[in-house]
PDB file of C-alpha atoms in Angstrom:
ATOM      1  CA  MET A   1      -0.003  -0.092   0.103  1.00 49.00           C
ATOM      2  CA  THR A   2       1.350   3.391  -0.873  1.00 53.00           C
ATOM      3  CA  ALA A   3       1.954   6.176   1.794  1.00 54.00           C
ATOM      4  CA  ASP A   4      -0.946   8.214   0.115  1.00 80.00           C
ATOM      5  CA  LEU A   5      -3.569   5.357   0.570  1.00 79.00           C
ATOM      6  CA  ASN A   6      -2.475   4.940   4.230  1.00 80.00           C
ATOM      7  CA  ALA A   7      -3.259   8.652   4.943  1.00 87.00           C
ATOM      8  CA  LEU A   8      -6.939   7.933   3.866  1.00 91.00           C
ATOM      9  CA  PRO A   9      -9.765   7.077   5.975  1.00 95.00           C
ATOM     10  CA  ALA A  10     -10.415   3.245   6.469  1.00 96.00           C
ATOM     11  CA  ARG A  11     -13.666   3.344   4.370  1.00 97.00           C
ATOM     12  CA  GLN A  12     -11.946   5.104   1.510  1.00 97.00           C
ATOM     13  CA  ARG A  13      -8.817   2.732   1.698  1.00 97.00           C
ATOM     14  CA  ILE A  14     -11.101  -0.338   1.523  1.00 98.00           C
ATOM     15  CA  LEU A  15     -13.119   1.336  -1.615  1.00 98.00           C
ATOM     16  CA  LEU A  16     -10.072   2.266  -3.570  1.00 97.00           C
ATOM     17  CA  THR A  17      -8.277  -1.279  -2.897  1.00 98.00           C
ATOM     18  CA  ALA A  18     -11.543  -2.974  -3.987  1.00 98.00           C
ATOM     19  CA  HIS A  19     -11.957  -0.723  -6.823  1.00 98.00           C
ATOM     20  CA  ASP A  20      -8.605  -1.474  -8.297  1.00 97.00           C
ATOM     21  CA  LEU A  21      -8.764  -5.337  -7.544  1.00 98.00           C
ATOM     22  CA  PHE A  22     -12.397  -5.689  -8.804  1.00 98.00           C
ATOM     23  CA  TYR A  23     -11.643  -3.940 -12.079  1.00 97.00           C
ATOM     24  CA  GLN A  24      -8.116  -5.478 -12.914  1.00 97.00           C
ATOM     25  CA  GLU A  25      -9.112  -9.110 -11.626  1.00 96.00           C
ATOM     26  CA  GLY A  26     -12.726  -9.354 -11.355  1.00 96.00           C
ATOM     27  CA  ILE A  27     -15.243  -9.284  -8.536  1.00 97.00           C
ATOM     28  CA  ARG A  28     -15.620 -13.042  -8.116  1.00 95.00           C
ATOM     29  CA  ALA A  29     -11.824 -13.546  -8.026  1.00 96.00           C
ATOM     30  CA  THR A  30     -11.194 -11.123  -5.358  1.00 98.00           C
ATOM     31  CA  GLY A  31     -11.814 -12.147  -1.908  1.00 97.00           C
ATOM     32  CA  ILE A  32     -12.637 -10.170   0.995  1.00 97.00           C
ATOM     33  CA  ASP A  33      -9.722 -11.232   2.781  1.00 98.00           C
ATOM     34  CA  ARG A  34      -7.296  -9.923   0.145  1.00 98.00           C
ATOM     35  CA  ILE A  35      -9.197  -6.661   0.086  1.00 98.00           C
ATOM     36  CA  ILE A  36      -8.903  -6.371   3.805  1.00 98.00           C
ATOM     37  CA  LYS A  37      -4.981  -7.327   3.794  1.00 97.00           C
ATOM     38  CA  GLU A  38      -4.227  -4.913   0.899  1.00 97.00           C
ATOM     39  CA  SER A  39      -6.227  -1.754   2.342  1.00 97.00           C
ATOM     40  CA  GLY A  40      -4.649  -2.377   5.729  1.00 96.00           C
ATOM     41  CA  VAL A  41      -7.704  -2.535   7.987  1.00 97.00           C
ATOM     42  CA  THR A  42      -9.026  -5.320  10.354  1.00 96.00           C
ATOM     43  CA  LYS A  43     -11.941  -7.471   9.615  1.00 97.00           C
ATOM     44  CA  VAL A  44     -13.888  -5.706  12.226  1.00 97.00           C
ATOM     45  CA  THR A  45     -13.243  -2.262  10.523  1.00 97.00           C
ATOM     46  CA  PHE A  46     -14.142  -3.831   7.092  1.00 98.00           C
ATOM     47  CA  TYR A  47     -17.582  -5.191   8.169  1.00 97.00           C
ATOM     48  CA  ARG A  48     -18.255  -1.973  10.102  1.00 97.00           C
ATOM     49  CA  HIS A  49     -18.056  -0.090   6.783  1.00 98.00           C
ATOM     50  CA  PHE A  50     -19.216  -2.965   4.420  1.00 98.00           C
ATOM     51  CA  PRO A  51     -21.420  -5.510   6.035  1.00 97.00           C
ATOM     52  CA  SER A  52     -21.293  -7.783   3.087  1.00 96.00           C
ATOM     53  CA  LYS A  53     -19.353  -8.207  -0.135  1.00 96.00           C
ATOM     54  CA  ASN A  54     -22.579  -7.084  -2.035  1.00 95.00           C
ATOM     55  CA  ASP A  55     -22.340  -3.605  -0.290  1.00 96.00           C
ATOM     56  CA  LEU A  56     -18.884  -3.388  -1.347  1.00 98.00           C
ATOM     57  CA  ILE A  57     -19.711  -4.141  -5.047  1.00 97.00           C
ATOM     58  CA  THR A  58     -22.597  -1.412  -4.817  1.00 96.00           C
ATOM     59  CA  ALA A  59     -20.108   1.234  -3.369  1.00 97.00           C
ATOM     60  CA  PHE A  60     -17.480   0.241  -6.016  1.00 98.00           C
ATOM     61  CA  LEU A  61     -19.898   0.528  -8.979  1.00 97.00           C
ATOM     62  CA  ALA A  62     -21.093   3.869  -7.612  1.00 97.00           C
ATOM     63  CA  TYR A  63     -17.525   5.083  -7.173  1.00 98.00           C
ATOM     64  CA  ARG A  64     -16.609   3.786 -10.733  1.00 98.00           C
ATOM     65  CA  HIS A  65     -19.426   5.281 -12.449  1.00 98.00           C
ATOM     66  CA  GLN A  66     -18.530   8.880 -10.663  1.00 98.00           C
ATOM     67  CA  GLN A  67     -15.013   8.563 -11.815  1.00 97.00           C
ATOM     68  CA  TRP A  68     -15.532   7.331 -15.313  1.00 98.00           C
ATOM     69  CA  LEU A  69     -18.410   9.525 -16.172  1.00 98.00           C
ATOM     70  CA  ALA A  70     -16.421  12.585 -15.017  1.00 98.00           C
ATOM     71  CA  TRP A  71     -13.515  11.503 -17.168  1.00 98.00           C
ATOM     72  CA  PHE A  72     -15.721  10.804 -20.160  1.00 98.00           C
ATOM     73  CA  SER A  73     -17.304  14.022 -19.842  1.00 98.00           C
ATOM     74  CA  THR A  74     -14.295  16.057 -19.788  1.00 98.00           C
ATOM     75  CA  ALA A  75     -12.325  14.057 -22.566  1.00 98.00           C
ATOM     76  CA  LEU A  76     -15.579  14.067 -24.712  1.00 98.00           C
ATOM     77  CA  ALA A  77     -15.805  17.850 -24.376  1.00 98.00           C
ATOM     78  CA  ARG A  78     -12.094  18.502 -25.307  1.00 98.00           C
ATOM     79  CA  HIS A  79     -12.454  15.969 -28.071  1.00 98.00           C
ATOM     80  CA  VAL A  80     -15.572  17.575 -29.628  1.00 97.00           C
ATOM     81  CA  ALA A  81     -14.012  21.135 -29.246  1.00 97.00           C
ATOM     82  CA  GLN A  82     -10.792  19.843 -31.021  1.00 97.00           C
ATOM     83  CA  THR A  83     -12.499  17.910 -33.819  1.00 95.00           C
ATOM     84  CA  GLY A  84     -15.744  20.163 -34.286  1.00 93.00           C
ATOM     85  CA  GLY A  85     -18.214  17.334 -33.787  1.00 93.00           C
ATOM     86  CA  LEU A  86     -19.351  14.463 -31.828  1.00 96.00           C
ATOM     87  CA  LEU A  87     -18.681  11.480 -34.357  1.00 96.00           C
ATOM     88  CA  ALA A  88     -15.193  12.608 -35.077  1.00 95.00           C
ATOM     89  CA  ALA A  89     -14.472  13.106 -31.316  1.00 97.00           C
ATOM     90  CA  LEU A  90     -15.598   9.569 -30.197  1.00 97.00           C
ATOM     91  CA  ALA A  91     -12.593   7.555 -31.616  1.00 97.00           C
ATOM     92  CA  PRO A  92      -9.903   9.755 -30.079  1.00 97.00           C
ATOM     93  CA  CYS A  93     -11.670  10.197 -26.886  1.00 98.00           C
ATOM     94  CA  LEU A  94     -12.000   6.312 -26.577  1.00 98.00           C
ATOM     95  CA  ALA A  95      -8.488   5.918 -27.643  1.00 97.00           C
ATOM     96  CA  GLU A  96      -7.233   7.747 -24.629  1.00 97.00           C
ATOM     97  CA  TRP A  97      -9.013   5.113 -22.240  1.00 97.00           C
ATOM     98  CA  PHE A  98      -8.170   2.120 -24.389  1.00 97.00           C
ATOM     99  CA  ASP A  99      -4.574   2.973 -24.464  1.00 95.00           C
ATOM    100  CA  ASP A 100      -4.299   3.083 -20.696  1.00 95.00           C
ATOM    101  CA  PRO A 101      -2.464   0.264 -19.610  1.00 94.00           C
ATOM    102  CA  ARG A 102      -4.852  -0.416 -16.705  1.00 94.00           C
ATOM    103  CA  PHE A 103      -7.799  -0.935 -19.285  1.00 96.00           C
ATOM    104  CA  ARG A 104      -9.811  -4.023 -18.717  1.00 96.00           C
ATOM    105  CA  GLY A 105     -13.083  -3.008 -20.420  1.00 97.00           C
ATOM    106  CA  CYS A 106     -16.198  -1.509 -18.984  1.00 98.00           C
ATOM    107  CA  ALA A 107     -16.708  -2.343 -15.153  1.00 97.00           C
ATOM    108  CA  PHE A 108     -20.308  -2.084 -15.688  1.00 97.00           C
ATOM    109  CA  ILE A 109     -20.351  -4.632 -18.685  1.00 96.00           C
ATOM    110  CA  ASN A 110     -17.964  -6.986 -16.831  1.00 96.00           C
ATOM    111  CA  THR A 111     -20.047  -6.683 -13.450  1.00 96.00           C
ATOM    112  CA  ALA A 112     -23.238  -7.487 -15.320  1.00 94.00           C
ATOM    113  CA  VAL A 113     -21.831 -10.424 -17.135  1.00 93.00           C
ATOM    114  CA  GLU A 114     -19.984 -11.801 -14.052  1.00 94.00           C
ATOM    115  CA  LEU A 115     -22.776 -11.167 -11.405  1.00 93.00           C
ATOM    116  CA  ALA A 116     -26.110 -10.943 -13.358  1.00 87.00           C
ATOM    117  CA  ASP A 117     -27.570 -14.109 -11.403  1.00 88.00           C
ATOM    118  CA  LEU A 118     -25.823 -13.542  -8.131  1.00 89.00           C
ATOM    119  CA  LEU A 119     -26.349  -9.811  -7.723  1.00 90.00           C
ATOM    120  CA  PRO A 120     -29.285  -8.928  -9.989  1.00 90.00           C
ATOM    121  CA  GLU A 121     -29.059  -5.349  -8.955  1.00 92.00           C
ATOM    122  CA  SER A 122     -26.050  -5.008 -10.622  1.00 92.00           C
ATOM    123  CA  LEU A 123     -27.988  -4.965 -13.995  1.00 94.00           C
ATOM    124  CA  HIS A 124     -30.110  -2.073 -12.786  1.00 94.00           C
ATOM    125  CA  ILE A 125     -26.883  -0.172 -11.946  1.00 95.00           C
ATOM    126  CA  ALA A 126     -25.328  -1.093 -15.146  1.00 96.00           C
ATOM    127  CA  GLY A 127     -28.146   0.142 -16.930  1.00 96.00           C
ATOM    128  CA  GLN A 128     -28.328   3.348 -15.048  1.00 97.00           C
ATOM    129  CA  HIS A 129     -24.593   3.851 -15.970  1.00 98.00           C
ATOM    130  CA  LYS A 130     -25.257   3.237 -19.710  1.00 98.00           C
ATOM    131  CA  ARG A 131     -28.158   5.792 -19.766  1.00 98.00           C
ATOM    132  CA  GLN A 132     -26.169   8.416 -18.192  1.00 98.00           C
ATOM    133  CA  MET A 133     -23.244   7.748 -20.693  1.00 98.00           C
ATOM    134  CA  ALA A 134     -25.782   8.103 -23.515  1.00 98.00           C
ATOM    135  CA  ASP A 135     -27.118  11.427 -21.883  1.00 98.00           C
ATOM    136  CA  GLU A 136     -23.520  12.593 -21.853  1.00 98.00           C
ATOM    137  CA  LEU A 137     -23.459  11.640 -25.646  1.00 98.00           C
ATOM    138  CA  ALA A 138     -26.920  13.491 -26.297  1.00 97.00           C
ATOM    139  CA  ARG A 139     -25.407  16.608 -24.689  1.00 96.00           C
ATOM    140  CA  HIS A 140     -23.311  17.026 -27.890  1.00 96.00           C
ATOM    141  CA  LEU A 141     -26.201  16.377 -30.397  1.00 95.00           C
ATOM    142  CA  PRO A 142     -28.602  18.761 -31.657  1.00 92.00           C
ATOM    143  CA  ALA A 143     -32.093  19.203 -30.042  1.00 93.00           C
ATOM    144  CA  GLY A 144     -34.751  17.246 -31.779  1.00 92.00           C
ATOM    145  CA  PRO A 145     -36.888  14.183 -31.684  1.00 92.00           C
ATOM    146  CA  GLN A 146     -34.186  11.825 -32.775  1.00 92.00           C
ATOM    147  CA  ARG A 147     -31.621  13.112 -30.391  1.00 94.00           C
ATOM    148  CA  GLU A 148     -32.186  10.075 -27.658  1.00 95.00           C
ATOM    149  CA  GLN A 149     -32.263   7.607 -30.281  1.00 95.00           C
ATOM    150  CA  HIS A 150     -29.131   8.816 -32.054  1.00 95.00           C
ATOM    151  CA  ALA A 151     -27.224   9.038 -28.465  1.00 97.00           C
ATOM    152  CA  ALA A 152     -28.378   5.331 -27.830  1.00 96.00           C
ATOM    153  CA  MET A 153     -26.984   4.162 -31.257  1.00 96.00           C
ATOM    154  CA  LEU A 154     -23.666   5.792 -30.475  1.00 97.00           C
ATOM    155  CA  ALA A 155     -23.635   4.281 -27.151  1.00 98.00           C
ATOM    156  CA  MET A 156     -24.123   0.911 -28.406  1.00 97.00           C
ATOM    157  CA  LEU A 157     -21.315   1.396 -30.816  1.00 97.00           C
ATOM    158  CA  ILE A 158     -18.933   2.407 -27.838  1.00 98.00           C
ATOM    159  CA  ASP A 159     -20.093  -0.591 -26.022  1.00 98.00           C
ATOM    160  CA  GLY A 160     -19.202  -2.971 -29.031  1.00 97.00           C
ATOM    161  CA  ALA A 161     -15.689  -1.094 -29.342  1.00 98.00           C
ATOM    162  CA  ILE A 162     -15.181  -1.596 -25.652  1.00 98.00           C
ATOM    163  CA  VAL A 163     -15.751  -5.264 -25.633  1.00 97.00           C
ATOM    164  CA  ARG A 164     -13.828  -5.905 -29.000  1.00 96.00           C
ATOM    165  CA  VAL A 165     -10.891  -4.302 -27.317  1.00 97.00           C
ATOM    166  CA  GLN A 166     -11.107  -6.333 -24.185  1.00 94.00           C
ATOM    167  CA  ILE A 167     -11.383  -9.395 -26.346  1.00 95.00           C
ATOM    168  CA  GLU A 168      -8.860  -8.786 -28.862  1.00 94.00           C
ATOM    169  CA  ARG A 169      -6.541  -6.658 -26.941  1.00 91.00           C
ATOM    170  CA  GLN A 170      -6.193  -4.490 -30.319  1.00 90.00           C
ATOM    171  CA  PRO A 171      -7.237  -0.867 -29.660  1.00 96.00           C
ATOM    172  CA  GLN A 172      -6.599   0.227 -33.314  1.00 96.00           C
ATOM    173  CA  ALA A 173      -8.591  -2.418 -34.964  1.00 95.00           C
ATOM    174  CA  ALA A 174     -11.636  -1.725 -32.799  1.00 96.00           C
ATOM    175  CA  LEU A 175     -11.050   2.096 -33.443  1.00 97.00           C
ATOM    176  CA  GLN A 176     -10.757   1.605 -37.294  1.00 96.00           C
ATOM    177  CA  VAL A 177     -14.318  -0.278 -37.095  1.00 96.00           C
ATOM    178  CA  LEU A 178     -15.749   2.349 -35.131  1.00 97.00           C
ATOM    179  CA  ASN A 179     -14.751   5.256 -37.355  1.00 95.00           C
ATOM    180  CA  ALA A 180     -15.906   3.198 -40.316  1.00 95.00           C
ATOM    181  CA  ALA A 181     -19.438   3.076 -38.527  1.00 95.00           C
ATOM    182  CA  LEU A 182     -19.384   6.612 -37.545  1.00 94.00           C
ATOM    183  CA  GLY A 183     -18.317   7.642 -41.278  1.00 93.00           C
ATOM    184  CA  MET A 184     -21.414   5.579 -42.441  1.00 93.00           C
ATOM    185  CA  LEU A 185     -23.778   7.389 -39.877  1.00 90.00           C
ATOM    186  CA  ALA A 186     -22.274  10.685 -41.077  1.00 87.00           C
ATOM    187  CA  GLN A 187     -22.859   9.902 -44.741  1.00 88.00           C
ATOM    188  CA  GLY A 188     -26.475   8.813 -44.020  1.00 82.00           C
ATOM    189  CA  GLY A 189     -27.256  12.215 -42.541  1.00 73.00           C
ATOM    190  CA  PHE A 190     -26.748  11.621 -38.947  1.00 78.00           C
ATOM    191  CA  ASP A 191     -27.254  15.082 -37.080  1.00 64.00           C
ATOM    192  CA  GLN A 192     -24.536  16.113 -34.908  1.00 59.00           C
TER     193      GLN A 192
END
């Protein structure tokens, strides 16, 4: 554990440790004992803050949502300003994330696949995250009756690119396909 992590309150140390382990290694593969050890807390302290692993998973997803959406909102706005439009901004925005050596796909897709039967509320949380991602995309689209539908289409393309990068470990290949799809949308009169 780093000195910076040691200085944090116990709940935050547990959450940040769980975040890194859950995202990098998977939720089911990460046991509570490992989180306790790596966060430097006692079992009593852990269970005082998180009475169950499910409570910790829910907190992890809330934290991840907040962190990722803040990054996405900022990065997307920056790339839209640089490129002049949403369609041109998506691939370079996602490339930032895909090129991060810690990239392990979407935590919400991963959790939904991993825990759908064991923690059904994870599907609801993942759905909320995806809706808010689409809302962020919609902010960069012109107002109109197709705004939400267009944002949902783009969100689905993004999810497909995320999964492809996670499976193939080839960001450039996924980004090329994404750019081709976005180009087809632009030629078809997709409003941005």
